[in-house]
């Protein structure tokens, strides 16, 4: 490594791009898998293991899911600040692994609400550390000409974890019981441990300090430049520079919106399809599968496309098409038209609209990481050392983490409130209008 005179054994392949990207992919898969794994068995944990009154199960379920996002939002900026000052990203990834194992053990073995929530808090902070440091490591390792495709691959692993976690836990719990179900998270963590121990991060070249060599006539401008550079190395200075850019703000809004839409479906879709079509839990699971599975396949393709033509055109087109689909989604199952009722084509149309939304999301999901990474690297090329010797990538990904967390909070509140106040159709049409607004912002602000 860069801090030792002697390289570790098998250094070339242990520090290779493919192994680093594979390790981070496994790490984010493990995080999302463990997050989603808990969902189908929460009822059993609360009512059978913790003896919670069934009337309180929904309240505690919402709380245990929400606290994960809350911990990420609070810890994200702190993690980003210290990660950019750390000399070793691998040590932080190993620390996150310890937290993940500890949190998972607390959850699995919990015999009180306190231990269950404590485990979720530890798991949430560890997960935030994985995402921030992991994506920063990928951004440092991969060239700018392929970062979109590589980020797409890593994100596909994250989606695979979200999809497979509930499926595996529900199947194994029903087949073999509680403790047998936890054998798969144990196997996932063992693979994660091996990968992180094998990986060796590449030596990082510190960002040079801005040059102070100049003539006397340039001293004033250099003093001002040095002052701005010094301010930018602070956390507030860093965030101030990024948030003063319309490009960055738009990218973050894109991230908030797409996560809000997804979590809004979590809060409204099951109840709506029960009332509109008489569908039960099996149909709900199938619809969420249709919403999620396209991302596993299409996200690398969307990343490759962004590497070729940028983020602006794919995101703009995706938002415009999403506006149309959401408008039609709100009509499906209603009696506004003869073809849209539940007795005619409404059921097929509803399923098709969900699948279409899932197919559009990969072209929107990766916008924020790509745009913010490019912005920070451009600033560092213009003014070397502006964000400190380790750069600002960890703080960059802490911003995308917080944006996603805000989406997790805003989505259920916005969609749930609109559905309750004006109905599911008007909620869908509201998202249609918001998609048009975001398409305009993306076209005007994102990188072409």
CSV table of C-alpha atoms in Angstrom, one decimal:
chain,number,residue,atom,x,y,z
A,1,UNK,CA,0.0,0.0,0.0
A,2,UNK,CA,0.9,3.6,-0.3
A,3,UNK,CA,1.9,3.9,3.4
A,4,UNK,CA,4.3,0.9,3.5
A,5,UNK,CA,7.6,0.2,1.8
A,6,UNK,CA,6.6,-3.4,1.3
A,7,UNK,CA,3.5,-4.3,-0.8
A,8,UNK,CA,1.0,-6.9,0.7
A,9,UNK,CA,1.2,-10.4,-0.8
A,10,UNK,CA,-0.6,-10.7,-4.2
A,11,UNK,CA,-0.9,-7.0,-4.3
A,12,UNK,CA,-1.7,-6.6,-8.1
A,13,UNK,CA,-4.9,-8.7,-8.1
A,14,UNK,CA,-6.0,-7.7,-4.6
A,15,UNK,CA,-5.8,-4.1,-5.6
A,16,UNK,CA,-7.2,-4.6,-9.1
A,17,UNK,CA,-10.2,-2.5,-10.2
A,18,UNK,CA,-12.4,-5.6,-10.7
A,19,UNK,CA,-11.8,-6.9,-7.1
A,20,UNK,CA,-12.4,-3.5,-5.5
A,21,UNK,CA,-15.6,-3.0,-7.4
A,22,UNK,CA,-16.7,-6.6,-6.6
A,23,UNK,CA,-16.0,-6.0,-2.9
A,24,UNK,CA,-18.0,-2.9,-2.8
A,25,UNK,CA,-20.8,-4.5,-4.8
A,26,UNK,CA,-20.9,-7.4,-2.2
A,27,UNK,CA,-20.9,-4.9,0.6
A,28,UNK,CA,-23.9,-2.9,-0.7
A,29,UNK,CA,-25.7,-6.1,-1.5
A,30,UNK,CA,-25.2,-7.3,2.1
A,31,UNK,CA,-26.5,-4.0,3.5
A,32,UNK,CA,-29.7,-3.9,1.4
A,33,UNK,CA,-30.2,-7.6,1.9
A,34,UNK,CA,-30.1,-7.3,5.6
A,35,UNK,CA,-32.3,-4.2,5.6
A,36,UNK,CA,-35.0,-5.9,3.5
A,37,UNK,CA,-34.5,-9.4,5.1
A,38,UNK,CA,-36.2,-8.3,8.3
A,39,UNK,CA,-39.5,-7.1,6.8
A,40,UNK,CA,-41.4,-10.4,6.4
A,41,UNK,CA,-40.5,-11.7,9.9
A,42,UNK,CA,-41.1,-8.5,11.8
A,43,UNK,CA,-44.6,-9.5,12.8
A,44,UNK,CA,-43.3,-12.8,14.3
A,45,UNK,CA,-40.5,-11.0,16.1
A,46,UNK,CA,-42.8,-8.4,17.7
A,47,UNK,CA,-45.7,-10.7,18.6
A,48,UNK,CA,-44.1,-14.0,19.3
A,49,UNK,CA,-40.5,-13.2,20.5
A,50,UNK,CA,-41.1,-9.8,22.2
A,51,UNK,CA,-44.8,-10.4,23.2
A,52,UNK,CA,-46.0,-7.1,21.7
A,53,UNK,CA,-49.7,-6.5,21.6
A,54,UNK,CA,-50.8,-7.2,18.0
A,55,UNK,CA,-52.6,-3.8,17.9
A,56,UNK,CA,-49.2,-2.2,18.3
A,57,UNK,CA,-47.4,-4.2,15.6
A,58,UNK,CA,-48.0,-1.7,12.8
A,59,UNK,CA,-46.7,1.2,14.9
A,60,UNK,CA,-43.5,-0.7,15.9
A,61,UNK,CA,-43.0,-2.0,12.4
A,62,UNK,CA,-43.1,1.6,11.0
A,63,UNK,CA,-40.8,2.7,13.7
A,64,UNK,CA,-38.2,0.0,13.1
A,65,UNK,CA,-38.1,0.7,9.4
A,66,UNK,CA,-38.0,4.5,9.8
A,67,UNK,CA,-35.2,4.5,12.3
A,68,UNK,CA,-32.8,3.0,9.8
A,69,UNK,CA,-33.3,6.0,7.5
A,70,UNK,CA,-33.2,8.5,10.3
A,71,UNK,CA,-29.8,7.1,11.5
A,72,UNK,CA,-28.5,7.4,7.9
A,73,UNK,CA,-29.6,11.0,7.6
A,74,UNK,CA,-28.0,12.0,10.9
A,75,UNK,CA,-24.8,10.0,10.6
A,76,UNK,CA,-24.2,10.6,6.9
A,77,UNK,CA,-22.6,14.1,7.1
A,78,UNK,CA,-20.5,13.1,10.1
A,79,UNK,CA,-19.3,10.0,8.4
A,80,UNK,CA,-18.5,11.9,5.2
A,81,UNK,CA,-16.5,14.5,7.1
A,82,UNK,CA,-14.2,12.0,8.9
A,83,UNK,CA,-13.9,9.6,6.0
A,84,UNK,CA,-12.4,12.4,3.9
A,85,UNK,CA,-9.8,12.9,6.6
A,86,UNK,CA,-9.0,9.2,7.0
A,87,UNK,CA,-5.8,7.8,5.5
A,88,UNK,CA,-7.4,4.3,4.9
A,89,UNK,CA,-10.8,3.6,3.4
A,90,UNK,CA,-10.4,-0.1,4.0
A,91,UNK,CA,-10.2,0.4,7.7
A,92,UNK,CA,-13.5,2.3,7.6
A,93,UNK,CA,-15.1,-0.5,5.5
A,94,UNK,CA,-13.9,-3.1,8.1
A,95,UNK,CA,-15.3,-0.9,10.9
A,96,UNK,CA,-18.6,-0.8,9.0
A,97,UNK,CA,-18.5,-4.6,8.7
A,98,UNK,CA,-18.1,-5.0,12.5
A,99,UNK,CA,-21.1,-2.7,13.0
A,100,UNK,CA,-23.1,-4.6,10.5
A,101,UNK,CA,-22.4,-8.0,12.2
A,102,UNK,CA,-23.1,-6.5,15.7
A,103,UNK,CA,-26.3,-4.9,14.6
A,104,UNK,CA,-27.5,-8.1,12.8
A,105,UNK,CA,-26.7,-10.2,15.9
A,106,UNK,CA,-28.6,-7.8,18.2
A,107,UNK,CA,-31.6,-8.0,15.9
A,108,UNK,CA,-31.6,-11.8,15.6
A,109,UNK,CA,-31.1,-12.4,19.3
A,110,UNK,CA,-33.2,-9.5,20.7
A,111,UNK,CA,-35.5,-10.4,23.5
A,112,UNK,CA,-36.5,-6.8,24.2
A,113,UNK,CA,-37.6,-3.8,22.1
A,114,UNK,CA,-34.6,-1.9,23.3
A,115,UNK,CA,-32.2,-4.4,21.9
A,116,UNK,CA,-34.1,-4.7,18.6
A,117,UNK,CA,-34.1,-0.9,18.1
A,118,UNK,CA,-30.5,-0.7,19.2
A,119,UNK,CA,-29.5,-3.3,16.6
A,120,UNK,CA,-31.3,-1.4,13.9
A,121,UNK,CA,-29.5,1.8,14.9
A,122,UNK,CA,-26.1,0.1,14.7
A,123,UNK,CA,-27.1,-1.5,11.4
A,124,UNK,CA,-28.3,1.8,10.0
A,125,UNK,CA,-25.1,3.7,10.9
A,126,UNK,CA,-22.9,0.8,9.6
A,127,UNK,CA,-24.9,0.8,6.3
A,128,UNK,CA,-24.5,4.5,5.9
A,129,UNK,CA,-20.7,4.0,6.3
A,130,UNK,CA,-20.7,1.3,3.7
A,131,UNK,CA,-22.5,3.4,1.1
A,132,UNK,CA,-20.5,6.6,1.6
A,133,UNK,CA,-17.1,5.0,1.8
A,134,UNK,CA,-17.8,2.3,-0.7
A,135,UNK,CA,-19.0,4.6,-3.4
A,136,UNK,CA,-16.2,7.0,-2.7
A,137,UNK,CA,-13.7,4.1,-3.1
A,138,UNK,CA,-15.3,3.2,-6.5
A,139,UNK,CA,-15.2,6.7,-7.7
A,140,UNK,CA,-11.5,7.0,-6.9
A,141,UNK,CA,-10.7,3.6,-8.5
A,142,UNK,CA,-12.7,3.9,-11.7
A,143,UNK,CA,-11.9,6.2,-14.6
A,144,UNK,CA,-14.3,9.0,-15.5
A,145,UNK,CA,-15.1,7.3,-18.9
A,146,UNK,CA,-16.6,4.3,-17.2
A,147,UNK,CA,-17.9,5.5,-13.9
A,148,UNK,CA,-21.5,5.4,-15.0
A,149,UNK,CA,-21.4,1.8,-16.0
A,150,UNK,CA,-19.5,0.7,-12.9
A,151,UNK,CA,-21.9,2.6,-10.6
A,152,UNK,CA,-24.7,1.0,-12.4
A,153,UNK,CA,-23.3,-2.5,-11.7
A,154,UNK,CA,-22.9,-1.7,-8.0
A,155,UNK,CA,-26.4,-0.3,-7.8
A,156,UNK,CA,-27.7,-3.4,-9.4
A,157,UNK,CA,-26.3,-5.4,-6.6
A,158,UNK,CA,-28.0,-3.1,-4.1
A,159,UNK,CA,-31.4,-3.7,-5.9
A,160,UNK,CA,-30.7,-7.4,-5.9
A,161,UNK,CA,-30.4,-7.3,-2.1
A,162,UNK,CA,-33.6,-5.4,-1.7
A,163,UNK,CA,-35.5,-7.9,-3.9
A,164,UNK,CA,-33.9,-11.2,-2.6
A,165,UNK,CA,-33.9,-10.3,1.1
A,166,UNK,CA,-37.7,-10.5,1.7
A,167,UNK,CA,-38.1,-13.4,-0.7
A,168,UNK,CA,-35.5,-15.5,1.0
A,169,UNK,CA,-36.5,-14.7,4.6
A,170,UNK,CA,-40.2,-15.3,3.9
A,171,UNK,CA,-39.6,-18.6,2.2
A,172,UNK,CA,-37.1,-20.0,4.7
A,173,UNK,CA,-39.1,-18.8,7.7
A,174,UNK,CA,-42.2,-20.5,6.4
A,175,UNK,CA,-40.3,-23.7,5.5
A,176,UNK,CA,-37.9,-24.2,8.4
A,177,UNK,CA,-38.5,-21.6,11.1
A,178,UNK,CA,-36.9,-18.5,12.6
A,179,UNK,CA,-33.3,-19.5,13.2
A,180,UNK,CA,-33.0,-21.4,9.9
A,181,UNK,CA,-33.9,-18.2,8.1
A,182,UNK,CA,-31.0,-16.4,9.6
A,183,UNK,CA,-28.6,-18.9,8.1
A,184,UNK,CA,-28.6,-17.0,4.8
A,185,UNK,CA,-27.6,-13.6,6.3
A,186,UNK,CA,-24.8,-15.5,8.1
A,187,UNK,CA,-23.6,-16.8,4.8
A,188,UNK,CA,-23.8,-13.4,3.2
A,189,UNK,CA,-21.8,-11.8,6.0
A,190,UNK,CA,-19.1,-14.6,5.7
A,191,UNK,CA,-18.7,-13.8,2.0
A,192,UNK,CA,-18.6,-10.1,2.8
A,193,UNK,CA,-15.9,-10.6,5.5
A,194,UNK,CA,-13.7,-12.6,3.1
A,195,UNK,CA,-14.0,-10.0,0.3
A,196,UNK,CA,-13.2,-7.0,2.5
A,197,UNK,CA,-10.2,-8.7,4.1
A,198,UNK,CA,-8.8,-9.7,0.7
A,199,UNK,CA,-9.2,-6.3,-0.9
A,200,UNK,CA,-6.3,-3.9,-0.8
A,201,UNK,CA,-7.1,-0.2,-1.6
A,202,UNK,CA,-4.9,1.5,-4.1
A,203,UNK,CA,-2.5,4.2,-2.7
A,204,UNK,CA,-4.1,7.6,-2.7
A,205,UNK,CA,-2.2,10.6,-4.1
A,206,UNK,CA,-2.9,13.5,-1.8
A,207,UNK,CA,-4.4,16.6,-3.4
A,208,UNK,CA,-1.6,19.2,-3.8
A,209,UNK,CA,-1.9,22.4,-2.0
A,210,UNK,CA,-2.7,25.4,-4.2
A,211,UNK,CA,0.5,27.0,-5.4
A,212,UNK,CA,1.7,30.1,-3.6
A,213,UNK,CA,4.5,31.0,-6.1
A,214,UNK,CA,3.6,34.2,-7.9
A,215,UNK,CA,4.8,37.7,-8.5
A,216,UNK,CA,4.0,40.6,-6.2
A,217,UNK,CA,1.3,41.9,-8.5
A,218,UNK,CA,-0.7,38.7,-8.1
A,219,UNK,CA,-0.4,38.5,-4.3
A,220,UNK,CA,-3.9,40.0,-3.7
A,221,UNK,CA,-5.7,37.5,-5.9
A,222,UNK,CA,-3.7,34.6,-4.5
A,223,UNK,CA,-4.6,35.6,-1.0
A,224,UNK,CA,-8.2,35.6,-1.9
A,225,UNK,CA,-7.9,32.3,-3.7
A,226,UNK,CA,-6.1,30.8,-0.8
A,227,UNK,CA,-8.8,32.0,1.6
A,228,UNK,CA,-11.5,30.4,-0.5
A,229,UNK,CA,-9.5,27.2,-0.8
A,230,UNK,CA,-9.0,27.1,3.0
A,231,UNK,CA,-12.7,27.7,3.5
A,232,UNK,CA,-13.6,24.9,1.1
A,233,UNK,CA,-11.6,22.4,3.1
A,234,UNK,CA,-14.0,22.8,6.0
A,235,UNK,CA,-17.2,20.9,6.0
A,236,UNK,CA,-19.4,23.9,5.8
A,237,UNK,CA,-17.3,25.4,3.0
A,238,UNK,CA,-17.5,22.2,1.1
A,239,UNK,CA,-21.3,21.9,1.3
A,240,UNK,CA,-21.7,25.6,0.6
A,241,UNK,CA,-19.8,25.2,-2.7
A,242,UNK,CA,-21.8,22.2,-3.8
A,243,UNK,CA,-25.2,23.6,-2.8
A,244,UNK,CA,-24.6,26.9,-4.6
A,245,UNK,CA,-24.6,24.9,-7.8
A,246,UNK,CA,-27.9,24.5,-9.6
A,247,UNK,CA,-26.5,21.3,-11.2
A,248,UNK,CA,-25.9,19.7,-7.8
A,249,UNK,CA,-29.2,20.8,-6.3
A,250,UNK,CA,-31.1,19.5,-9.3
A,251,UNK,CA,-29.2,16.1,-9.0
A,252,UNK,CA,-30.1,15.9,-5.3
A,253,UNK,CA,-33.8,16.7,-6.1
A,254,UNK,CA,-33.8,13.9,-8.7
A,255,UNK,CA,-32.6,11.5,-6.0
A,256,UNK,CA,-35.1,12.7,-3.5
A,257,UNK,CA,-37.9,12.4,-6.0
A,258,UNK,CA,-37.2,8.9,-7.2
A,259,UNK,CA,-36.8,7.5,-3.7
A,260,UNK,CA,-40.0,9.4,-2.6
A,261,UNK,CA,-42.0,7.8,-5.4
A,262,UNK,CA,-40.8,4.3,-4.5
A,263,UNK,CA,-41.5,4.7,-0.8
A,264,UNK,CA,-44.8,6.4,-1.6
A,265,UNK,CA,-45.8,3.2,-3.4
A,266,UNK,CA,-44.9,1.2,-0.3
A,267,UNK,CA,-47.3,3.3,1.7
A,268,UNK,CA,-50.3,3.4,-0.8
A,269,UNK,CA,-50.1,0.6,-3.3
A,270,UNK,CA,-51.2,-2.4,-1.1
A,271,UNK,CA,-54.3,-0.7,0.2
A,272,UNK,CA,-55.2,0.8,-3.1
A,273,UNK,CA,-55.1,-2.5,-5.1
A,274,UNK,CA,-57.2,-4.2,-2.4
A,275,UNK,CA,-59.9,-1.6,-2.7
A,276,UNK,CA,-59.7,-1.1,-6.5
A,277,UNK,CA,-59.2,-4.6,-7.7
A,278,UNK,CA,-59.7,-6.9,-4.7
A,279,UNK,CA,-56.1,-8.1,-4.9
A,280,UNK,CA,-54.3,-9.6,-1.9
A,281,UNK,CA,-50.7,-10.0,-0.7
A,282,UNK,CA,-49.6,-12.2,-3.5
A,283,UNK,CA,-50.5,-9.6,-6.1
A,284,UNK,CA,-48.9,-6.9,-4.0
A,285,UNK,CA,-45.6,-8.9,-4.0
A,286,UNK,CA,-45.8,-9.4,-7.7
A,287,UNK,CA,-46.4,-5.7,-8.4
A,288,UNK,CA,-43.4,-4.7,-6.2
A,289,UNK,CA,-41.3,-7.4,-8.0
A,290,UNK,CA,-42.3,-5.7,-11.3
A,291,UNK,CA,-41.3,-2.4,-9.9
A,292,UNK,CA,-37.9,-3.5,-8.7
A,293,UNK,CA,-36.6,-6.2,-11.1
A,294,UNK,CA,-36.1,-4.0,-14.2
A,295,UNK,CA,-33.4,-2.0,-12.2
A,296,UNK,CA,-31.3,-5.1,-11.8
A,297,UNK,CA,-31.1,-5.6,-15.5
A,298,UNK,CA,-31.3,-2.1,-16.9
A,299,UNK,CA,-29.1,-0.1,-14.4
A,300,UNK,CA,-25.8,-1.2,-15.9
A,301,UNK,CA,-27.2,-0.3,-19.4
A,302,UNK,CA,-28.4,3.1,-18.1
A,303,UNK,CA,-24.9,3.6,-16.6
A,304,UNK,CA,-23.2,2.8,-19.9
A,305,UNK,CA,-25.5,5.2,-21.7
A,306,UNK,CA,-24.6,8.0,-19.3
A,307,UNK,CA,-21.0,7.4,-19.9
A,308,UNK,CA,-21.6,7.9,-23.6
A,309,UNK,CA,-24.0,10.9,-23.7
A,310,UNK,CA,-24.2,12.2,-20.2
A,311,UNK,CA,-27.1,12.3,-17.7
A,312,UNK,CA,-29.2,15.2,-19.0
A,313,UNK,CA,-30.9,13.5,-22.0
A,314,UNK,CA,-31.6,10.1,-20.4
A,315,UNK,CA,-33.0,11.7,-17.3
A,316,UNK,CA,-35.1,14.3,-19.1
A,317,UNK,CA,-36.7,11.7,-21.4
A,318,UNK,CA,-37.2,9.3,-18.5
A,319,UNK,CA,-39.0,12.0,-16.5
A,320,UNK,CA,-41.2,13.0,-19.4
A,321,UNK,CA,-42.2,9.4,-20.1
A,322,UNK,CA,-42.8,8.9,-16.3
A,323,UNK,CA,-45.1,11.9,-16.4
A,324,UNK,CA,-47.2,10.2,-19.0
A,325,UNK,CA,-47.1,6.8,-17.3
A,326,UNK,CA,-48.1,8.2,-13.9
A,327,UNK,CA,-51.0,10.1,-15.5
A,328,UNK,CA,-52.3,6.8,-17.0
A,329,UNK,CA,-51.5,4.9,-13.8
A,330,UNK,CA,-53.9,7.2,-12.0
A,331,UNK,CA,-56.6,6.4,-14.5
A,332,UNK,CA,-56.2,2.6,-14.4
A,333,UNK,CA,-58.9,1.0,-12.2
A,334,UNK,CA,-61.3,4.0,-12.4
A,335,UNK,CA,-64.5,4.6,-14.3
A,336,UNK,CA,-63.3,7.7,-16.1
A,337,UNK,CA,-63.1,5.7,-19.4
A,338,UNK,CA,-64.7,2.5,-20.5
A,339,UNK,CA,-61.3,0.8,-21.0
A,340,UNK,CA,-59.9,1.8,-17.6
A,341,UNK,CA,-62.4,0.2,-15.2
A,342,UNK,CA,-61.5,-2.8,-13.1
A,343,UNK,CA,-64.0,-4.9,-15.0
A,344,UNK,CA,-62.4,-4.2,-18.4
A,345,UNK,CA,-58.7,-3.3,-19.1
A,346,UNK,CA,-57.9,-1.5,-15.8
A,347,UNK,CA,-56.1,-4.5,-14.2
A,348,UNK,CA,-53.8,-5.1,-17.1
A,349,UNK,CA,-53.2,-1.4,-17.6
A,350,UNK,CA,-52.3,-1.0,-13.9
A,351,UNK,CA,-49.8,-3.9,-14.0
A,352,UNK,CA,-48.2,-2.5,-17.2
A,353,UNK,CA,-47.9,1.0,-15.7
A,354,UNK,CA,-46.0,-0.4,-12.7
A,355,UNK,CA,-43.6,-2.3,-15.0
A,356,UNK,CA,-43.1,0.8,-17.1
A,357,UNK,CA,-42.2,2.9,-14.0
A,358,UNK,CA,-39.7,0.2,-13.0
A,359,UNK,CA,-38.1,0.3,-16.4
A,360,UNK,CA,-37.7,4.1,-16.3
A,361,UNK,CA,-36.2,4.3,-12.9
A,362,UNK,CA,-32.7,3.1,-13.8
A,363,UNK,CA,-32.2,6.1,-16.1
A,364,UNK,CA,-33.0,8.4,-13.1
A,365,UNK,CA,-31.6,6.6,-10.1
A,366,UNK,CA,-27.9,7.1,-10.8
A,367,UNK,CA,-28.0,10.8,-11.7
A,368,UNK,CA,-27.0,12.2,-8.3
A,369,UNK,CA,-23.8,10.1,-7.7
A,370,UNK,CA,-22.6,10.7,-11.2
A,371,UNK,CA,-23.3,14.5,-11.3
A,372,UNK,CA,-21.9,15.2,-7.8
A,373,UNK,CA,-18.7,13.1,-8.4
A,374,UNK,CA,-18.1,14.9,-11.7
A,375,UNK,CA,-18.7,18.3,-10.1
A,376,UNK,CA,-16.2,17.6,-7.3
A,377,UNK,CA,-13.6,16.2,-9.6
A,378,UNK,CA,-13.9,19.3,-11.9
A,379,UNK,CA,-13.5,21.6,-9.0
A,380,UNK,CA,-10.4,19.7,-7.8
A,381,UNK,CA,-8.9,19.8,-11.3
A,382,UNK,CA,-9.4,23.6,-11.5
A,383,UNK,CA,-8.1,24.2,-8.0
A,384,UNK,CA,-6.0,21.3,-6.7
A,385,UNK,CA,-6.4,20.8,-3.0
A,386,UNK,CA,-9.5,22.9,-2.7
A,387,UNK,CA,-11.3,20.2,-0.7
A,388,UNK,CA,-8.3,19.1,1.3
A,389,UNK,CA,-5.6,16.4,0.8
A,390,UNK,CA,-8.1,13.5,0.6
A,391,UNK,CA,-10.5,15.3,-1.7
A,392,UNK,CA,-14.2,15.5,-1.0
A,393,UNK,CA,-15.7,12.3,-2.4
A,394,UNK,CA,-16.9,10.8,1.0
A,395,UNK,CA,-18.7,14.1,1.8
A,396,UNK,CA,-20.1,14.0,-1.7
A,397,UNK,CA,-21.7,10.6,-1.2
A,398,UNK,CA,-22.9,11.6,2.3
A,399,UNK,CA,-25.0,14.2,0.4
A,400,UNK,CA,-26.6,11.5,-1.8
A,401,UNK,CA,-27.2,9.4,1.2
A,402,UNK,CA,-29.0,12.2,3.0
A,403,UNK,CA,-31.0,12.9,-0.2
A,404,UNK,CA,-32.1,9.3,-0.4
A,405,UNK,CA,-33.0,9.3,3.3
A,406,UNK,CA,-35.1,12.4,2.8
A,407,UNK,CA,-36.9,10.6,0.0
A,408,UNK,CA,-37.7,7.8,2.4
A,409,UNK,CA,-39.3,10.2,4.8
A,410,UNK,CA,-41.1,12.5,2.3
A,411,UNK,CA,-42.5,9.7,0.1
A,412,UNK,CA,-44.9,8.0,2.5
A,413,UNK,CA,-46.0,11.3,4.0
A,414,UNK,CA,-46.6,13.0,0.6
A,415,UNK,CA,-48.2,10.0,-1.2
A,416,UNK,CA,-50.1,8.8,1.9
A,417,UNK,CA,-51.5,12.3,2.7
A,418,UNK,CA,-52.6,13.0,-0.9
A,419,UNK,CA,-54.2,9.5,-1.2
A,420,UNK,CA,-56.1,10.1,2.0
A,421,UNK,CA,-57.2,13.7,1.1
A,422,UNK,CA,-57.9,13.6,-2.6
A,423,UNK,CA,-57.6,9.9,-3.7
A,424,UNK,CA,-55.0,7.6,-5.3
A,425,UNK,CA,-55.7,9.0,-8.8
A,426,UNK,CA,-54.9,12.6,-7.9
A,427,UNK,CA,-51.8,11.4,-6.0
A,428,UNK,CA,-50.6,9.8,-9.2
A,429,UNK,CA,-51.4,12.9,-11.2
A,430,UNK,CA,-49.5,15.0,-8.7
A,431,UNK,CA,-46.4,12.9,-9.4
A,432,UNK,CA,-47.0,13.3,-13.1
A,433,UNK,CA,-46.8,17.1,-12.7
A,434,UNK,CA,-43.7,16.8,-10.5
A,435,UNK,CA,-42.1,14.6,-13.2
A,436,UNK,CA,-42.6,17.3,-15.8
A,437,UNK,CA,-41.1,19.9,-13.5
A,438,UNK,CA,-38.1,17.6,-12.8
A,439,UNK,CA,-37.7,17.0,-16.6
A,440,UNK,CA,-37.4,20.7,-17.1
A,441,UNK,CA,-34.9,21.1,-14.3
A,442,UNK,CA,-32.9,18.1,-15.6
A,443,UNK,CA,-32.7,19.5,-19.1
A,444,UNK,CA,-31.6,23.0,-17.9
A,445,UNK,CA,-29.2,22.0,-15.2
A,446,UNK,CA,-27.6,18.5,-15.6
A,447,UNK,CA,-24.4,17.7,-17.5
A,448,UNK,CA,-25.0,17.2,-21.2
